[in-house]
PDB file of C-alpha atoms in Angstrom:
ATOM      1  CA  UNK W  20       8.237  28.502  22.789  1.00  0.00           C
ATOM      2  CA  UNK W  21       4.714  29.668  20.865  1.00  0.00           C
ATOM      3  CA  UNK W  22       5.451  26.839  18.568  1.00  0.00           C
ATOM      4  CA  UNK W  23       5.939  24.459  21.310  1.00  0.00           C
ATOM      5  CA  UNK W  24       2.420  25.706  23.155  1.00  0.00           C
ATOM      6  CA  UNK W  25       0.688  25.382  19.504  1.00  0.00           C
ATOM      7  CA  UNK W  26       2.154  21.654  19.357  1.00  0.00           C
ATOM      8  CA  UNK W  27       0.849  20.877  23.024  1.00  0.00           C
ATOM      9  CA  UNK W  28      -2.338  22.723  22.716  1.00  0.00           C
ATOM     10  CA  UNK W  29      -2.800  20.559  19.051  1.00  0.00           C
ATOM     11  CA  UNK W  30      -1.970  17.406  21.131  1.00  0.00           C
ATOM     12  CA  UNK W  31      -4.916  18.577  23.815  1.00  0.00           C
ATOM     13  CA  UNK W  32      -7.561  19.573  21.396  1.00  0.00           C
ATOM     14  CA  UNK W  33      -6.885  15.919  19.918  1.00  0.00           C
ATOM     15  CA  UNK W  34      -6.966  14.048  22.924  1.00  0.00           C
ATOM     16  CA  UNK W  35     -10.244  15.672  23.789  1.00  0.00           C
ATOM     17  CA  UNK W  36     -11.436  14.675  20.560  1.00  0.00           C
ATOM     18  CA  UNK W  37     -10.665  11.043  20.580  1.00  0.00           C
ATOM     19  CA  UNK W  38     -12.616  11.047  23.969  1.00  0.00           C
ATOM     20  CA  UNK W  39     -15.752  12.821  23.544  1.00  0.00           C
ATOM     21  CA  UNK W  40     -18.615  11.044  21.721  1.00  0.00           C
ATOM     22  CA  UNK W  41     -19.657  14.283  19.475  1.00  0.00           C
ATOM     23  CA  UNK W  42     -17.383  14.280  16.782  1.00  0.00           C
ATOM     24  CA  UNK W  43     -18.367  17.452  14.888  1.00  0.00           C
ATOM     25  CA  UNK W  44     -17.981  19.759  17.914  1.00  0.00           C
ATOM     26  CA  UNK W  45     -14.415  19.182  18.527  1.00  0.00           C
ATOM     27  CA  UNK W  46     -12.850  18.380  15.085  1.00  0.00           C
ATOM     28  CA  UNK W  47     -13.877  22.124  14.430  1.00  0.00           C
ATOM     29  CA  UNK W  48     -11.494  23.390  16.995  1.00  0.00           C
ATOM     30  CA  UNK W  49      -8.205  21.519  14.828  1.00  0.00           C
ATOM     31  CA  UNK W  50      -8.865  24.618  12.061  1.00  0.00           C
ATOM     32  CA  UNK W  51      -7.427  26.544  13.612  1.00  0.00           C
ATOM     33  CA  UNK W  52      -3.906  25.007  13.137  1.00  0.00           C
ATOM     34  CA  UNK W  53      -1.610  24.849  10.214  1.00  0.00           C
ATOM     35  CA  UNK W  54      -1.982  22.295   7.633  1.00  0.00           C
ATOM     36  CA  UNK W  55       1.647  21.398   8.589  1.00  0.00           C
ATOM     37  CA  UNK W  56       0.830  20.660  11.997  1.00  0.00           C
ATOM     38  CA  UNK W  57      -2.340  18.481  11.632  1.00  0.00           C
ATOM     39  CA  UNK W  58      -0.286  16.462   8.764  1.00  0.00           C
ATOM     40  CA  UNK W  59       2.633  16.265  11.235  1.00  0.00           C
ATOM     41  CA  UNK W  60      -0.179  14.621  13.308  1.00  0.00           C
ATOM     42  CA  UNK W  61      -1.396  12.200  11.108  1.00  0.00           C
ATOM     43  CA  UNK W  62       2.241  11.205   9.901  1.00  0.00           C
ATOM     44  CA  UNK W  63       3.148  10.505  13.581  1.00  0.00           C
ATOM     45  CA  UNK W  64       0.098   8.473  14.063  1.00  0.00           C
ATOM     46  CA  UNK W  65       1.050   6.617  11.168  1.00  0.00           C
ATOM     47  CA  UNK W  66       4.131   5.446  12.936  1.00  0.00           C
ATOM     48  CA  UNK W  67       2.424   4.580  15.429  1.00  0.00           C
ATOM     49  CA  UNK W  68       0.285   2.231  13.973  1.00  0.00           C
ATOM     50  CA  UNK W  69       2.310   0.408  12.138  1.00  0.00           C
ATOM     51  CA  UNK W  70       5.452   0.082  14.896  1.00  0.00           C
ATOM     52  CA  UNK W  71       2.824  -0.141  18.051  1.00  0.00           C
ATOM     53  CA  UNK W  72      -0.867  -0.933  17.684  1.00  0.00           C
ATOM     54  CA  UNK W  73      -0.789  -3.154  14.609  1.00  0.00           C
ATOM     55  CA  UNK W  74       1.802  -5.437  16.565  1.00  0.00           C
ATOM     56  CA  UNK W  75       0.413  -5.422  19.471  1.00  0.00           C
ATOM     57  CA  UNK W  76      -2.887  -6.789  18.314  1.00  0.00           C
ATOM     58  CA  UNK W  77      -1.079  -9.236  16.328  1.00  0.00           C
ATOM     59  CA  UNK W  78       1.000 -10.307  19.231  1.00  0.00           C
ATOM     60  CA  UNK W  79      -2.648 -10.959  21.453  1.00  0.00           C
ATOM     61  CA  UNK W  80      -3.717 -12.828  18.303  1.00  0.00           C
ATOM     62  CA  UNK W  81      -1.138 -15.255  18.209  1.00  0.00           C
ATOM     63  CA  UNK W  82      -1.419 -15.783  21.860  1.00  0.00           C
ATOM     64  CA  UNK W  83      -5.043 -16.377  21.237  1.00  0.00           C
ATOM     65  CA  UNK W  84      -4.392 -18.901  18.445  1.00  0.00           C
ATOM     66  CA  UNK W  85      -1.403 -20.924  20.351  1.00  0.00           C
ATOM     67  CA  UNK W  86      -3.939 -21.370  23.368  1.00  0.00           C
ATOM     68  CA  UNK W  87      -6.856 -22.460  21.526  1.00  0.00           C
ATOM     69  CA  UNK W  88      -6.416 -23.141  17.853  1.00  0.00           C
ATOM     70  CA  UNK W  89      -7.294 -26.622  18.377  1.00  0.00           C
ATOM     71  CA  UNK W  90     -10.695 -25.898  20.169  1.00  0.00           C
ATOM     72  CA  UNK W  91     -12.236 -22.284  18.885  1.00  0.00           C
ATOM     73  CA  UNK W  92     -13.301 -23.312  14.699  1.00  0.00           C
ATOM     74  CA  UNK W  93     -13.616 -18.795  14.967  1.00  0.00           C
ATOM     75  CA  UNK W  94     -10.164 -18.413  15.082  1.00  0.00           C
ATOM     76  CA  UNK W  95      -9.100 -19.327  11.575  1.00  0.00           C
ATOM     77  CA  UNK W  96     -11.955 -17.088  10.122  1.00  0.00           C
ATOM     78  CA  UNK W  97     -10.943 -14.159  12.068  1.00  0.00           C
ATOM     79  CA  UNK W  98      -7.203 -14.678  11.695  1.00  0.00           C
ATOM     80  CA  UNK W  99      -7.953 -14.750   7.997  1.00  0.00           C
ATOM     81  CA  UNK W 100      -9.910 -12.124   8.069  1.00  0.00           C
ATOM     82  CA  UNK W 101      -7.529  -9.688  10.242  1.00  0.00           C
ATOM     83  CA  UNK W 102      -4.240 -10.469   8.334  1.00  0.00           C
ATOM     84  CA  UNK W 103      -6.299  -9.111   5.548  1.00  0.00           C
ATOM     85  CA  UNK W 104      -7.548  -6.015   6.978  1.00  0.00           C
ATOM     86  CA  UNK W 105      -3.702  -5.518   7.818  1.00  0.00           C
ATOM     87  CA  UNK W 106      -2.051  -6.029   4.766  1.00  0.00           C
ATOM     88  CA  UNK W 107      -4.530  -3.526   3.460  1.00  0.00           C
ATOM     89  CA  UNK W 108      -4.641  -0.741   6.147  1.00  0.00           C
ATOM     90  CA  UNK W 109      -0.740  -1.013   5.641  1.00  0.00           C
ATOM     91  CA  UNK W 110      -0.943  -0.604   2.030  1.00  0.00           C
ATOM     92  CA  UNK W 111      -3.148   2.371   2.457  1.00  0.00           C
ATOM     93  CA  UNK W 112      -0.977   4.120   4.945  1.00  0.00           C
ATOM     94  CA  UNK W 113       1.597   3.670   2.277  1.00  0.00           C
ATOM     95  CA  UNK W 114      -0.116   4.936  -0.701  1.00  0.00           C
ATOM     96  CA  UNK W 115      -1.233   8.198   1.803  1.00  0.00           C
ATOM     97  CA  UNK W 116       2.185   8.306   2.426  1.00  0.00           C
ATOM     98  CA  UNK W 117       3.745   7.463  -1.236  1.00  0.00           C
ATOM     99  CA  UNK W 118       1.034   9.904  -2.659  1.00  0.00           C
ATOM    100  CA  UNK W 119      -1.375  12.043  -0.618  1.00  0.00           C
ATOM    101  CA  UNK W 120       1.236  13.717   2.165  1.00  0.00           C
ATOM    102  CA  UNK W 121       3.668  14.339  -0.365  1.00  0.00           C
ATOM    103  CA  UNK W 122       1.144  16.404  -2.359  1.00  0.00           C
ATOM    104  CA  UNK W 123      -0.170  18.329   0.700  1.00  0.00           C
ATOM    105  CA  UNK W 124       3.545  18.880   1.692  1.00  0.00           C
ATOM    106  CA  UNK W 125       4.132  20.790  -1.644  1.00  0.00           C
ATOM    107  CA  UNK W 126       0.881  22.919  -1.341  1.00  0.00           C
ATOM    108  CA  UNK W 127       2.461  23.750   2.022  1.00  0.00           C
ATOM    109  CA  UNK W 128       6.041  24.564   0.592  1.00  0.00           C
ATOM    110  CA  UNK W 129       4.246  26.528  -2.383  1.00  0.00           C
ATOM    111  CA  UNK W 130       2.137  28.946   0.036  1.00  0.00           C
ATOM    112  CA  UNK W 131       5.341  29.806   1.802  1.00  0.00           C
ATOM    113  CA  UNK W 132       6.603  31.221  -1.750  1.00  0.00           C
ATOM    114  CA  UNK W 133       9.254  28.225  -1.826  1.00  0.00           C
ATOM    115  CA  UNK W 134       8.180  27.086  -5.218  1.00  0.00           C
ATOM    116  CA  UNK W 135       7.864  29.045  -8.330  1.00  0.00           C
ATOM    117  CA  UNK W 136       4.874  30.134 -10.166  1.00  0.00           C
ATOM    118  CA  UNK W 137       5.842  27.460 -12.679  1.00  0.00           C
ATOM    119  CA  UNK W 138       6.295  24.715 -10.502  1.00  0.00           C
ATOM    120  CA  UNK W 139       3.435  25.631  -9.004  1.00  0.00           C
ATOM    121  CA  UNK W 140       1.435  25.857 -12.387  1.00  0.00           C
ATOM    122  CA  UNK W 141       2.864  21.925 -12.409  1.00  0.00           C
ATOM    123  CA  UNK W 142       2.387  20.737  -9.196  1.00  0.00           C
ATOM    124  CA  UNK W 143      -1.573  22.104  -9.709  1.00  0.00           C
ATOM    125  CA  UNK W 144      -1.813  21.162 -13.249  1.00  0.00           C
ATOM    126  CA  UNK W 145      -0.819  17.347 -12.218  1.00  0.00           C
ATOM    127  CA  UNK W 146      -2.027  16.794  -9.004  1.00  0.00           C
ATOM    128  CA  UNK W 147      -5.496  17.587  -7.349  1.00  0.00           C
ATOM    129  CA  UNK W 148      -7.043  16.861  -3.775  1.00  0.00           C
ATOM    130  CA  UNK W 149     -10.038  15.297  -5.355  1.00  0.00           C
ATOM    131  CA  UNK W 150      -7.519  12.290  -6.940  1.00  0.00           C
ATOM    132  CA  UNK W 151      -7.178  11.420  -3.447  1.00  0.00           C
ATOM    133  CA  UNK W 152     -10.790  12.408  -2.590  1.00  0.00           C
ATOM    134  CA  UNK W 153     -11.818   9.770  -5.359  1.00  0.00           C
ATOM    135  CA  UNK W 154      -9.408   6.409  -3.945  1.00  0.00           C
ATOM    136  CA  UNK W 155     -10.421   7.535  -0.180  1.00  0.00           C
ATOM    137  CA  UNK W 156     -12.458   4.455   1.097  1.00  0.00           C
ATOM    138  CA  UNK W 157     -13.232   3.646   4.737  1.00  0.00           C
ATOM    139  CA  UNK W 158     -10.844   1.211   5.755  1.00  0.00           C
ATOM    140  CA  UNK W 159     -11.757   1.706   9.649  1.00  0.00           C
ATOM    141  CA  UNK W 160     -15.204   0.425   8.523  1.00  0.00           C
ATOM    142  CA  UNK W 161     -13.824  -3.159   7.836  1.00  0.00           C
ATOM    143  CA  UNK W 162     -12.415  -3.370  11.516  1.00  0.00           C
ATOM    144  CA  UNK W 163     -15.194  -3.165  12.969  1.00  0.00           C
ATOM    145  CA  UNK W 164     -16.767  -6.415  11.544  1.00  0.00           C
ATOM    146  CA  UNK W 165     -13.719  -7.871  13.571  1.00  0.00           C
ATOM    147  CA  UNK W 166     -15.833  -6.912  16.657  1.00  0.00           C
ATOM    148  CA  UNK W 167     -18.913  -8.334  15.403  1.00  0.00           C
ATOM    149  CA  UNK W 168     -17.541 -11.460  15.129  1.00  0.00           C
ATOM    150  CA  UNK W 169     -15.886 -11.677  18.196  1.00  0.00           C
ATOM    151  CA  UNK W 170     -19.300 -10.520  19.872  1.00  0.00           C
ATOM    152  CA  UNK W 171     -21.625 -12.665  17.656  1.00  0.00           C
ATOM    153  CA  UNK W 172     -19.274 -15.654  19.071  1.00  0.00           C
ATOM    154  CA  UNK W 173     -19.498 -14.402  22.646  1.00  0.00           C
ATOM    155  CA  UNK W 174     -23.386 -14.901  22.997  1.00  0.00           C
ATOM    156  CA  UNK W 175     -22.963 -18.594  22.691  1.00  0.00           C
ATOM    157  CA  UNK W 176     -20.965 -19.481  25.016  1.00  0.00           C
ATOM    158  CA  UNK W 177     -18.097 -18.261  27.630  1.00  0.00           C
ATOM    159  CA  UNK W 178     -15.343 -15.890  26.010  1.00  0.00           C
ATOM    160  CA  UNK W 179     -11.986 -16.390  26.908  1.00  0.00           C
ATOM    161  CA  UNK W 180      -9.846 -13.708  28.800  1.00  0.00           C
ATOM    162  CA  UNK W 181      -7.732 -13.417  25.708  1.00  0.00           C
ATOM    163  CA  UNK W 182     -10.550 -13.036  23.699  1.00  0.00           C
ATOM    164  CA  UNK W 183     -11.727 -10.045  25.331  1.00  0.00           C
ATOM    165  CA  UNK W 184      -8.555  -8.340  25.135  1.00  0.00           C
ATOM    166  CA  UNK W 185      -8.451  -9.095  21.771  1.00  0.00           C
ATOM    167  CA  UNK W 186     -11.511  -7.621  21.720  1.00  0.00           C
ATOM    168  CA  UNK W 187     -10.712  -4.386  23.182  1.00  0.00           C
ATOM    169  CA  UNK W 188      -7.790  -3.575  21.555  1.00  0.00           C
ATOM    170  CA  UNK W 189      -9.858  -4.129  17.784  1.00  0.00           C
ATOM    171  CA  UNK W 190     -12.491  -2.031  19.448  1.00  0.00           C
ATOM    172  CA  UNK W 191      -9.779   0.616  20.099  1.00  0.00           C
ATOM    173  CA  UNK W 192      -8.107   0.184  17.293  1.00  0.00           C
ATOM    174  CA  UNK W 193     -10.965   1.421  15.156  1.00  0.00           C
ATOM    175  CA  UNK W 194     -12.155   4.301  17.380  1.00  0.00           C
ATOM    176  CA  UNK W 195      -8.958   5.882  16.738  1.00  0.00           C
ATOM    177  CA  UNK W 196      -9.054   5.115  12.895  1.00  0.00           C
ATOM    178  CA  UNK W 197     -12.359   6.347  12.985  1.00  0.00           C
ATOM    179  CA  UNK W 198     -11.089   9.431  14.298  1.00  0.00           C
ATOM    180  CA  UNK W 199      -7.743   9.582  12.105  1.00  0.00           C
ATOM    181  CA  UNK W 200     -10.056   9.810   9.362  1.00  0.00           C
ATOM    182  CA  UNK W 201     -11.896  12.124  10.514  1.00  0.00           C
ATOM    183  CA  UNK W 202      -8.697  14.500  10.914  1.00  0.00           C
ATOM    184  CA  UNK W 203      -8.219  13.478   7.512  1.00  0.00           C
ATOM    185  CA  UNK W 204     -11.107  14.212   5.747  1.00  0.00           C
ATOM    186  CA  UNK W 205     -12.571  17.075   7.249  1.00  0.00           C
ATOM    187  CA  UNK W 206      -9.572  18.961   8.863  1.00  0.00           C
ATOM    188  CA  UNK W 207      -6.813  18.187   6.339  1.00  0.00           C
ATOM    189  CA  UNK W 208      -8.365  17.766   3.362  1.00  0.00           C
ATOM    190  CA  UNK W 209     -10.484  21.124   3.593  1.00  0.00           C
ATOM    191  CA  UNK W 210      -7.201  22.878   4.244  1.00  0.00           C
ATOM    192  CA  UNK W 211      -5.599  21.705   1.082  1.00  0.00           C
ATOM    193  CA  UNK W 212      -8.585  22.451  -1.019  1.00  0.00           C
ATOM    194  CA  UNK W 213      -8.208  25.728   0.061  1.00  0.00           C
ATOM    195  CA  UNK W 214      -4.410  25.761  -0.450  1.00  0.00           C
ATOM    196  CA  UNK W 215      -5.184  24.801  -3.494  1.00  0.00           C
ATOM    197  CA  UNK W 216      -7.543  27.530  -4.287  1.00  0.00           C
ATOM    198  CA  UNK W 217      -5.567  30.340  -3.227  1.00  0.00           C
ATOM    199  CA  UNK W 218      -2.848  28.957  -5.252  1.00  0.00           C
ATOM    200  CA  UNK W 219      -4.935  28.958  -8.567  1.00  0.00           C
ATOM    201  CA  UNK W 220      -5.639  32.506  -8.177  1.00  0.00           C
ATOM    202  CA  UNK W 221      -1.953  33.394  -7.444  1.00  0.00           C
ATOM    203  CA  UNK W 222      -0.271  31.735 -10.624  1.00  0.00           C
ATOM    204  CA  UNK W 223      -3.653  33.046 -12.394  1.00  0.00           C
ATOM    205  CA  UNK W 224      -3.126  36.614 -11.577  1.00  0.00           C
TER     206      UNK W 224
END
């Protein structure tokens, strides 16, 4: 039952988060839960971008192009363009996933005492948090040119219905990756440097 309030009260704190413009006042409050929570977070909204919001903006894009792909020269650019922002946003959920999670999810396991000092000694000797600190770039950063596009093109003349949902949803899309990263970098990532830290001293002692 405590778990389950700590899981909805997680959920809350987030939700406030993704809607209020200051960032650096609510991302503070998610320190106070476990590294395994906020990474059970960011796994889940993994999922869901890659089963719900990636296919769904696809889906409005080839609406988009069947209606007008003969009229609108912009939509071969930006189809370009997004198919390649895909293909790498999936890729780097993978490698987080492949790589980064893993890791954290070890730091996690040794704290609890599950591993021993040698595999510990291992896990710390081969892996750090700045590795992943290092290959970190801002992927949500690319989306955004998406919009600008789309908005450049609107000035000029009338914009389609589809269009502007199109619109929208990119416009979404990379608030919440904004925000995912966010999470990332200055919730999750300052846990596991600390992780980290406290493990040092333990196998050093």
């Amino acid at each position: 039952y405590a778990r389950f309030n700590m899981e909805a009260e997680l959920m809350e704190l987030i939700l406030d988060f993704y809607n209020q413009e200051d960032d650096n006042i609510s991302f503070q409050k998610l320190h106070k839960f476990s590294a395994e929570q906020v990474l059970g977070y960011l796994q889940a909204s993994h999922k869901l971008y890659l089963s719900k919001k990636l296919p769904e903006i696809e889906q409005t894009m080839v609406h988009i192009f069947n209606k007008y792909g003969q009229t609108h020269s912009l939509l071969t650019s930006l189809t370009i363009f997004f198919n390649d922002y895909k293909n790498r946003l999936v890729e780097h959920i993978r490698t987080e996933e492949r790589d980064f999670f893993p890791f954290i999810k070890k730091l996690i396991a040794a704290e609890k005492g599950e591993m021993t000092d040698d595999q510990t000694k291992e896990l710390l000797k081969s892996n750090s948090i700045e590795d992943y600190n290092d290959n970190h770039g801002p992927i949500e950063d690319d989306l955004k040119n998406v919009s600008v596009i789309i908005q450049d093109y609107s000035k000029n003349q009338e914009t389609p219905l589809p269009y502007r949902v199109f619109l929208n949803q990119v416009e979404i899309f990379e608030m919440e990756l904004r925000k995912h990263a966010i999470i990332e970098d200055h919730v999750l990532v300052p846990m596991a440097r600390e992780m980290e830290r406290i493990l040092k001293l333990r196998v050093a002692a």
